[in-house]
Amino acid sequence: MGPPTLEQVAARAGVGRGTASRVINGSSQVSPRTREAVLQAVADLGYVPNQAARALVTRRTGMVALVIAESEERIFGEPFFAGVVRGISAELADASRQLVLSLVQSEEQAERLHGFLSPAHVDGVLALSIHDDGALPVDLSARGIPTVLGGRSERWPEASYVDVDNRAGARTAVQHLLRRGRRTIATVTGPQGMTAGRDRRDGYGDALRDAGLAADPALVAEGDFSEASGHAATRALLERCPGLDAVFAASDLMALGAIRALREAGRSVPGDVAVVGFDGIPRGAAHEPPLTTVVQPLDRLGREMARMVLRHVDGAPTGPEQLVLPVELTVGGTS
């Protein structure tokens, strides 16, 4: 006697072959009672799906690609990426899907990836760290693959995405500094070629405007979310505006770089200059004193991205989905 077949599973569960196949392939288009009956039949018979055959029938690979167009140094060195990837990986594992990580640092790598991202290789694509002024190697209009962005993109306004409320978070951070009596508040922005960088700068401007304060371009310096850029930008800010009494940095790493530059210049934190970051990374909490920061839910961001792309793979949503997650200010000792 050979191994149990899908037909035998269907007969034992009292359903059609197509229904049994949908349950085994993870479709949501079945009732809980039917799902339970089919899964019980699978367990009773010891049925093991043939993965190769299933792929031919369902045209699914069981693979989801995560594309990050950043350097290896940043991806493996910055806690933001680790937090989001951890959430994505856990959610895909729960759904019995494989994660394929694709790092793009050169035109050659982009070309190879462009050829790989097809329905023959992956069921869906997740894209993280989107630069509107860069050449992300994902053609959203022509690939024909469900795609979810980690962060809103003005380049693809109709795309599905999961983001955090960057603008509101930045506004809350600067309002906190204003409540502490700070009035000459500088900002180290994120890259202005990224929506997150622009949104956090806009939130900074919102809070100043609400307080009746004029925005001073001399108090704005652009960074790239790295610690080194926060250090360099803060040194430039001090040269232009030595009387600044607060810095809102658009990432925790830039905030830590800012604190180092301030201390090198003989400024105490928070006595002379208060500092607030954005992210909520463990290193900020371990800093002495602990960093005041806007905490974004990195694990949840990754999980929601994975859930969204799987819904699109299963054909559940008929149009783009766009989800914005809340953030929260955590007050430490730097403000």
Short mmCIF file of C-alpha atoms in Angstrom, two decimals:
data_model
loop_
_atom_site.label_atom_id
_atom_site.label_comp_id
_atom_site.label_asym_id
_atom_site.label_seq_id
_atom_site.Cartn_x
_atom_site.Cartn_y
_atom_site.Cartn_z
CA MET A 1 0.00 0.00 0.00
CA GLY A 2 1.38 3.41 -0.98
CA PRO A 3 1.36 6.60 1.05
CA PRO A 4 -2.01 8.29 1.66
CA THR A 5 -3.26 10.55 -1.11
CA LEU A 6 -5.02 13.89 -1.12
CA GLU A 7 -8.14 12.13 -2.37
CA GLN A 8 -8.12 9.86 0.69
CA VAL A 9 -7.72 12.89 2.98
CA ALA A 10 -10.69 14.57 1.29
CA ALA A 11 -12.84 11.43 1.55
CA ARG A 12 -12.07 10.98 5.23
CA ALA A 13 -12.84 14.64 5.97
CA GLY A 14 -16.04 14.50 3.92
CA VAL A 15 -15.03 17.34 1.59
CA GLY A 16 -14.02 17.71 -2.02
CA ARG A 17 -10.43 17.38 -3.19
CA GLY A 18 -10.23 21.11 -3.93
CA THR A 19 -11.35 22.03 -0.42
CA ALA A 20 -8.81 19.67 1.12
CA SER A 21 -6.12 21.20 -1.07
CA ARG A 22 -7.04 24.73 0.01
CA VAL A 23 -6.77 23.79 3.68
CA ILE A 24 -3.40 22.08 3.23
CA ASN A 25 -2.08 25.06 1.28
CA GLY A 26 -3.07 27.51 4.01
CA SER A 27 -5.95 29.29 2.28
CA SER A 28 -8.22 31.39 4.45
CA GLN A 29 -11.20 30.70 2.17
CA VAL A 30 -12.55 27.77 4.24
CA SER A 31 -14.62 27.57 7.41
CA PRO A 32 -12.97 26.73 10.75
CA ARG A 33 -15.04 23.53 10.95
CA THR A 34 -13.89 22.37 7.52
CA ARG A 35 -10.28 23.25 8.31
CA GLU A 36 -10.42 21.22 11.52
CA ALA A 37 -11.91 18.20 9.71
CA VAL A 38 -9.25 18.24 7.00
CA LEU A 39 -6.37 18.69 9.43
CA GLN A 40 -7.70 15.85 11.55
CA ALA A 41 -7.84 13.62 8.46
CA VAL A 42 -4.25 14.60 7.62
CA ALA A 43 -3.17 13.61 11.13
CA ASP A 44 -5.16 10.35 11.12
CA LEU A 45 -3.79 9.22 7.77
CA GLY A 46 -0.26 10.56 8.18
CA TYR A 47 -0.57 12.47 4.92
CA VAL A 48 2.58 14.39 3.86
CA PRO A 49 2.13 16.87 0.98
CA ASN A 50 4.55 16.54 -1.91
CA GLN A 51 6.11 19.99 -1.98
CA ALA A 52 7.18 19.85 -5.59
CA ALA A 53 3.76 18.67 -6.74
CA ARG A 54 2.05 21.25 -4.57
CA ALA A 55 4.13 24.01 -6.11
CA LEU A 56 3.10 22.88 -9.59
CA VAL A 57 -0.59 22.83 -8.66
CA THR A 58 -0.75 26.01 -6.56
CA ARG A 59 1.98 27.90 -8.43
CA ARG A 60 3.33 28.86 -5.03
CA THR A 61 6.96 28.59 -3.95
CA GLY A 62 6.51 29.08 -0.21
CA MET A 63 9.19 31.81 -0.39
CA VAL A 64 8.96 35.52 0.44
CA ALA A 65 11.82 37.88 -0.47
CA LEU A 66 12.92 40.74 1.77
CA VAL A 67 14.79 43.37 -0.25
CA ILE A 68 16.97 45.89 1.61
CA ALA A 69 18.91 48.37 -0.52
CA GLU A 70 21.51 49.23 2.10
CA SER A 71 25.08 48.24 2.87
CA GLU A 72 25.84 45.11 4.89
CA GLU A 73 27.47 47.31 7.51
CA ARG A 74 24.21 49.17 8.11
CA ILE A 75 21.90 46.16 7.86
CA PHE A 76 23.85 44.05 10.34
CA GLY A 77 25.07 46.94 12.49
CA GLU A 78 21.92 48.99 13.08
CA PRO A 79 19.31 47.65 15.54
CA PHE A 80 16.41 48.99 13.46
CA PHE A 81 16.95 46.34 10.80
CA ALA A 82 17.44 43.54 13.31
CA GLY A 83 14.16 44.38 15.04
CA VAL A 84 12.10 44.50 11.86
CA VAL A 85 13.68 41.40 10.31
CA ARG A 86 13.10 39.48 13.54
CA GLY A 87 9.37 40.24 13.33
CA ILE A 88 9.17 39.34 9.65
CA SER A 89 11.03 36.07 10.14
CA ALA A 90 8.90 35.01 13.11
CA GLU A 91 5.62 35.69 11.30
CA LEU A 92 6.68 33.88 8.13
CA ALA A 93 7.90 30.92 10.18
CA ASP A 94 4.51 30.74 11.89
CA ALA A 95 2.94 30.58 8.42
CA SER A 96 5.43 27.89 7.25
CA ARG A 97 6.99 30.24 4.69
CA GLN A 98 10.68 30.74 3.98
CA LEU A 99 12.35 34.15 4.10
CA VAL A 100 14.86 35.03 1.38
CA LEU A 101 17.01 38.02 2.36
CA SER A 102 18.30 40.06 -0.60
CA LEU A 103 20.87 42.79 0.05
CA VAL A 104 21.41 45.24 -2.78
CA GLN A 105 24.56 47.37 -2.77
CA SER A 106 25.53 47.60 -6.44
CA GLU A 107 24.06 47.79 -9.93
CA GLU A 108 25.24 44.24 -10.60
CA GLN A 109 23.39 42.94 -7.56
CA ALA A 110 20.32 44.93 -8.57
CA GLU A 111 20.31 43.35 -12.02
CA ARG A 112 20.58 39.84 -10.59
CA LEU A 113 17.78 40.55 -8.15
CA HIS A 114 15.56 41.96 -10.87
CA GLY A 115 15.80 38.64 -12.69
CA PHE A 116 15.17 36.64 -9.53
CA LEU A 117 12.04 38.49 -8.40
CA SER A 118 9.47 36.57 -10.42
CA PRO A 119 6.50 34.34 -9.54
CA ALA A 120 8.67 31.34 -10.40
CA HIS A 121 10.95 32.09 -7.44
CA VAL A 122 8.96 33.95 -4.77
CA ASP A 123 5.32 34.39 -3.78
CA GLY A 124 5.74 37.90 -2.40
CA VAL A 125 8.21 40.73 -1.86
CA LEU A 126 8.87 42.89 1.19
CA ALA A 127 10.96 46.03 0.66
CA LEU A 128 12.61 47.87 3.54
CA SER A 129 14.50 51.16 3.75
CA ILE A 130 12.96 52.79 0.71
CA HIS A 131 14.82 55.74 -0.86
CA ASP A 132 12.61 57.73 -3.21
CA ASP A 133 15.67 59.12 -4.95
CA GLY A 134 17.32 55.72 -5.34
CA ALA A 135 16.83 52.86 -7.78
CA LEU A 136 15.12 50.18 -5.73
CA PRO A 137 15.26 47.11 -7.98
CA VAL A 138 11.57 46.23 -7.61
CA ASP A 139 9.29 47.17 -10.50
CA LEU A 140 6.01 47.29 -8.59
CA SER A 141 3.88 47.85 -11.67
CA ALA A 142 5.25 45.04 -13.82
CA ARG A 143 6.51 42.27 -11.53
CA GLY A 144 3.10 40.78 -10.89
CA ILE A 145 4.11 39.76 -7.36
CA PRO A 146 2.37 40.89 -4.16
CA THR A 147 4.63 43.56 -2.65
CA VAL A 148 4.56 45.36 0.70
CA LEU A 149 6.79 48.27 1.62
CA GLY A 150 8.20 48.91 5.06
CA GLY A 151 7.36 52.61 5.13
CA ARG A 152 5.31 54.92 2.95
CA SER A 153 6.91 55.93 -0.34
CA GLU A 154 5.98 58.98 -2.42
CA ARG A 155 7.50 57.18 -5.39
CA TRP A 156 4.83 54.46 -5.13
CA PRO A 157 1.84 56.14 -3.44
CA GLU A 158 -0.55 53.32 -4.37
CA ALA A 159 1.63 50.56 -2.94
CA SER A 160 0.69 48.50 0.10
CA TYR A 161 2.78 49.48 3.10
CA VAL A 162 3.19 49.32 6.86
CA ASP A 163 4.64 52.43 8.47
CA VAL A 164 4.88 54.13 11.84
CA ASP A 165 3.55 57.61 12.58
CA ASN A 166 6.85 59.36 12.02
CA ARG A 167 5.46 62.88 11.84
CA ALA A 168 3.40 62.61 15.03
CA GLY A 169 6.34 61.00 16.84
CA ALA A 170 8.70 63.81 15.90
CA ARG A 171 6.13 66.41 16.90
CA THR A 172 5.72 64.74 20.29
CA ALA A 173 9.51 64.69 20.81
CA VAL A 174 9.88 68.42 20.14
CA GLN A 175 6.80 69.27 22.22
CA HIS A 176 8.47 67.45 25.10
CA LEU A 177 11.58 69.60 24.70
CA LEU A 178 9.45 72.75 24.61
CA ARG A 179 7.69 71.72 27.82
CA ARG A 180 11.13 71.40 29.41
CA GLY A 181 11.77 75.04 28.62
CA ARG A 182 14.03 74.56 25.59
CA ARG A 183 13.67 77.19 22.89
CA THR A 184 16.70 76.92 20.58
CA ILE A 185 15.96 73.42 19.36
CA ALA A 186 18.07 71.94 16.57
CA THR A 187 17.34 68.79 14.60
CA VAL A 188 19.50 66.19 12.92
CA THR A 189 17.18 64.90 10.22
CA GLY A 190 17.15 61.56 8.48
CA PRO A 191 17.87 61.35 4.73
CA GLN A 192 15.52 63.68 2.89
CA GLY A 193 15.31 61.15 0.04
CA MET A 194 13.27 58.93 2.39
CA THR A 195 9.70 59.61 3.43
CA ALA A 196 10.54 58.79 7.06
CA GLY A 197 13.29 61.40 7.04
CA ARG A 198 10.99 64.06 5.62
CA ASP A 199 8.10 63.15 7.93
CA ARG A 200 10.27 63.46 11.03
CA ARG A 201 11.59 66.82 9.86
CA ASP A 202 8.02 67.96 9.20
CA GLY A 203 6.98 66.88 12.70
CA TYR A 204 9.82 68.98 14.12
CA GLY A 205 8.52 71.98 12.16
CA ASP A 206 4.93 71.31 13.26
CA ALA A 207 5.85 71.50 16.95
CA LEU A 208 7.81 74.75 16.53
CA ARG A 209 4.99 76.33 14.55
CA ASP A 210 2.39 75.26 17.11
CA ALA A 211 4.53 76.95 19.80
CA GLY A 212 4.79 80.16 17.80
CA LEU A 213 8.48 79.71 17.08
CA ALA A 214 10.01 80.43 13.68
CA ALA A 215 11.95 77.61 12.04
CA ASP A 216 15.63 78.51 11.61
CA PRO A 217 17.40 76.69 8.73
CA ALA A 218 20.67 77.08 10.64
CA LEU A 219 19.28 74.71 13.28
CA VAL A 220 18.71 71.91 10.75
CA ALA A 221 21.39 69.44 9.63
CA GLU A 222 20.86 66.28 7.61
CA GLY A 223 22.16 62.88 8.66
CA ASP A 224 21.72 59.34 7.34
CA PHE A 225 20.42 57.67 10.54
CA SER A 226 23.96 56.51 11.49
CA GLU A 227 25.85 57.45 14.65
CA ALA A 228 28.71 58.98 12.66
CA SER A 229 26.34 61.27 10.79
CA GLY A 230 24.73 62.39 14.06
CA HIS A 231 28.16 63.27 15.44
CA ALA A 232 29.21 65.20 12.33
CA ALA A 233 25.88 67.02 12.01
CA THR A 234 25.90 68.12 15.64
CA ARG A 235 29.42 69.50 15.34
CA ALA A 236 28.23 71.55 12.35
CA LEU A 237 25.18 72.74 14.28
CA LEU A 238 27.34 73.88 17.20
CA GLU A 239 29.55 75.88 14.86
CA ARG A 240 26.53 77.63 13.36
CA CYS A 241 24.45 77.97 16.54
CA PRO A 242 26.61 77.64 19.66
CA GLY A 243 23.68 78.72 21.83
CA LEU A 244 21.42 75.78 20.95
CA ASP A 245 19.85 74.18 24.00
CA ALA A 246 18.27 71.02 22.56
CA VAL A 247 18.69 68.51 19.73
CA PHE A 248 16.01 66.27 18.27
CA ALA A 249 17.77 63.53 16.32
CA ALA A 250 15.67 61.48 13.89
CA SER A 251 17.24 58.19 15.06
CA ASP A 252 18.67 56.90 18.31
CA LEU A 253 22.05 56.25 16.72
CA MET A 254 22.23 59.86 15.55
CA ALA A 255 21.18 60.98 19.03
CA LEU A 256 24.06 59.01 20.56
CA GLY A 257 26.42 60.60 18.03
CA ALA A 258 25.01 64.01 18.95
CA ILE A 259 25.62 63.40 22.66
CA ARG A 260 29.23 62.46 21.95
CA ALA A 261 29.76 65.64 19.91
CA LEU A 262 28.17 67.78 22.61
CA ARG A 263 30.36 66.31 25.34
CA GLU A 264 33.45 66.77 23.21
CA ALA A 265 32.47 70.43 22.92
CA GLY A 266 32.20 70.74 26.69
CA ARG A 267 28.37 70.73 26.82
CA SER A 268 26.59 68.70 29.46
CA VAL A 269 23.55 66.58 28.62
CA PRO A 270 20.87 67.40 29.62
CA GLY A 271 22.13 70.37 31.65
CA ASP A 272 23.30 72.52 28.75
CA VAL A 273 21.66 70.68 25.87
CA ALA A 274 18.77 68.22 25.99
CA VAL A 275 18.67 65.38 23.45
CA VAL A 276 15.80 63.23 22.17
CA GLY A 277 16.13 60.37 19.67
CA PHE A 278 13.76 58.19 17.66
CA ASP A 279 13.59 54.35 17.50
CA GLY A 280 13.78 52.90 21.00
CA ILE A 281 16.83 50.68 20.49
CA PRO A 282 18.31 48.75 23.46
CA ARG A 283 21.59 50.67 23.23
CA GLY A 284 19.74 53.90 23.93
CA ALA A 285 18.11 52.44 27.03
CA ALA A 286 21.53 51.20 28.23
CA HIS A 287 23.16 54.60 27.69
CA GLU A 288 24.16 56.65 30.74
CA PRO A 289 21.91 58.50 31.22
CA PRO A 290 19.21 56.54 29.36
CA LEU A 291 18.17 58.18 26.12
CA THR A 292 14.84 59.93 25.85
CA THR A 293 13.36 58.58 22.62
CA VAL A 294 10.31 57.99 20.49
CA VAL A 295 9.81 54.22 20.51
CA GLN A 296 8.60 52.57 17.33
CA PRO A 297 7.34 48.95 17.51
CA LEU A 298 9.98 47.31 15.31
CA ASP A 299 8.92 43.70 15.90
CA ARG A 300 5.28 44.53 15.21
CA LEU A 301 6.25 46.51 12.10
CA GLY A 302 7.94 43.40 10.70
CA ARG A 303 5.08 41.09 11.68
CA GLU A 304 2.46 43.35 10.12
CA MET A 305 4.47 43.55 6.89
CA ALA A 306 4.62 39.75 6.72
CA ARG A 307 0.92 39.34 7.52
CA MET A 308 -0.02 41.88 4.87
CA VAL A 309 2.01 40.29 2.09
CA LEU A 310 0.62 36.84 2.96
CA ARG A 311 -2.93 38.18 2.75
CA HIS A 312 -2.14 39.45 -0.73
CA VAL A 313 -0.49 36.16 -1.70
CA ASP A 314 -3.71 34.39 -0.67
CA GLY A 315 -5.73 36.88 -2.70
CA ALA A 316 -7.73 38.22 0.25
CA PRO A 317 -7.42 42.02 -0.28
CA THR A 318 -8.65 43.35 -3.61
CA GLY A 319 -6.61 46.55 -3.42
CA PRO A 320 -3.67 48.17 -1.62
CA GLU A 321 -3.52 48.06 2.17
CA GLN A 322 -1.91 50.86 4.14
CA LEU A 323 -1.31 50.57 7.89
CA VAL A 324 0.27 53.19 10.17
CA LEU A 325 1.36 52.07 13.64
CA PRO A 326 1.47 54.39 16.67
CA VAL A 327 4.68 55.40 18.44
CA GLU A 328 5.31 56.42 22.05
CA LEU A 329 7.69 58.83 23.80
CA THR A 330 9.81 57.27 26.54
CA VAL A 331 11.45 59.85 28.79
CA GLY A 332 14.97 59.00 29.91
CA GLY A 333 17.72 61.12 31.39
CA THR A 334 18.87 63.09 28.35
CA SER A 335 16.06 65.65 28.36
#
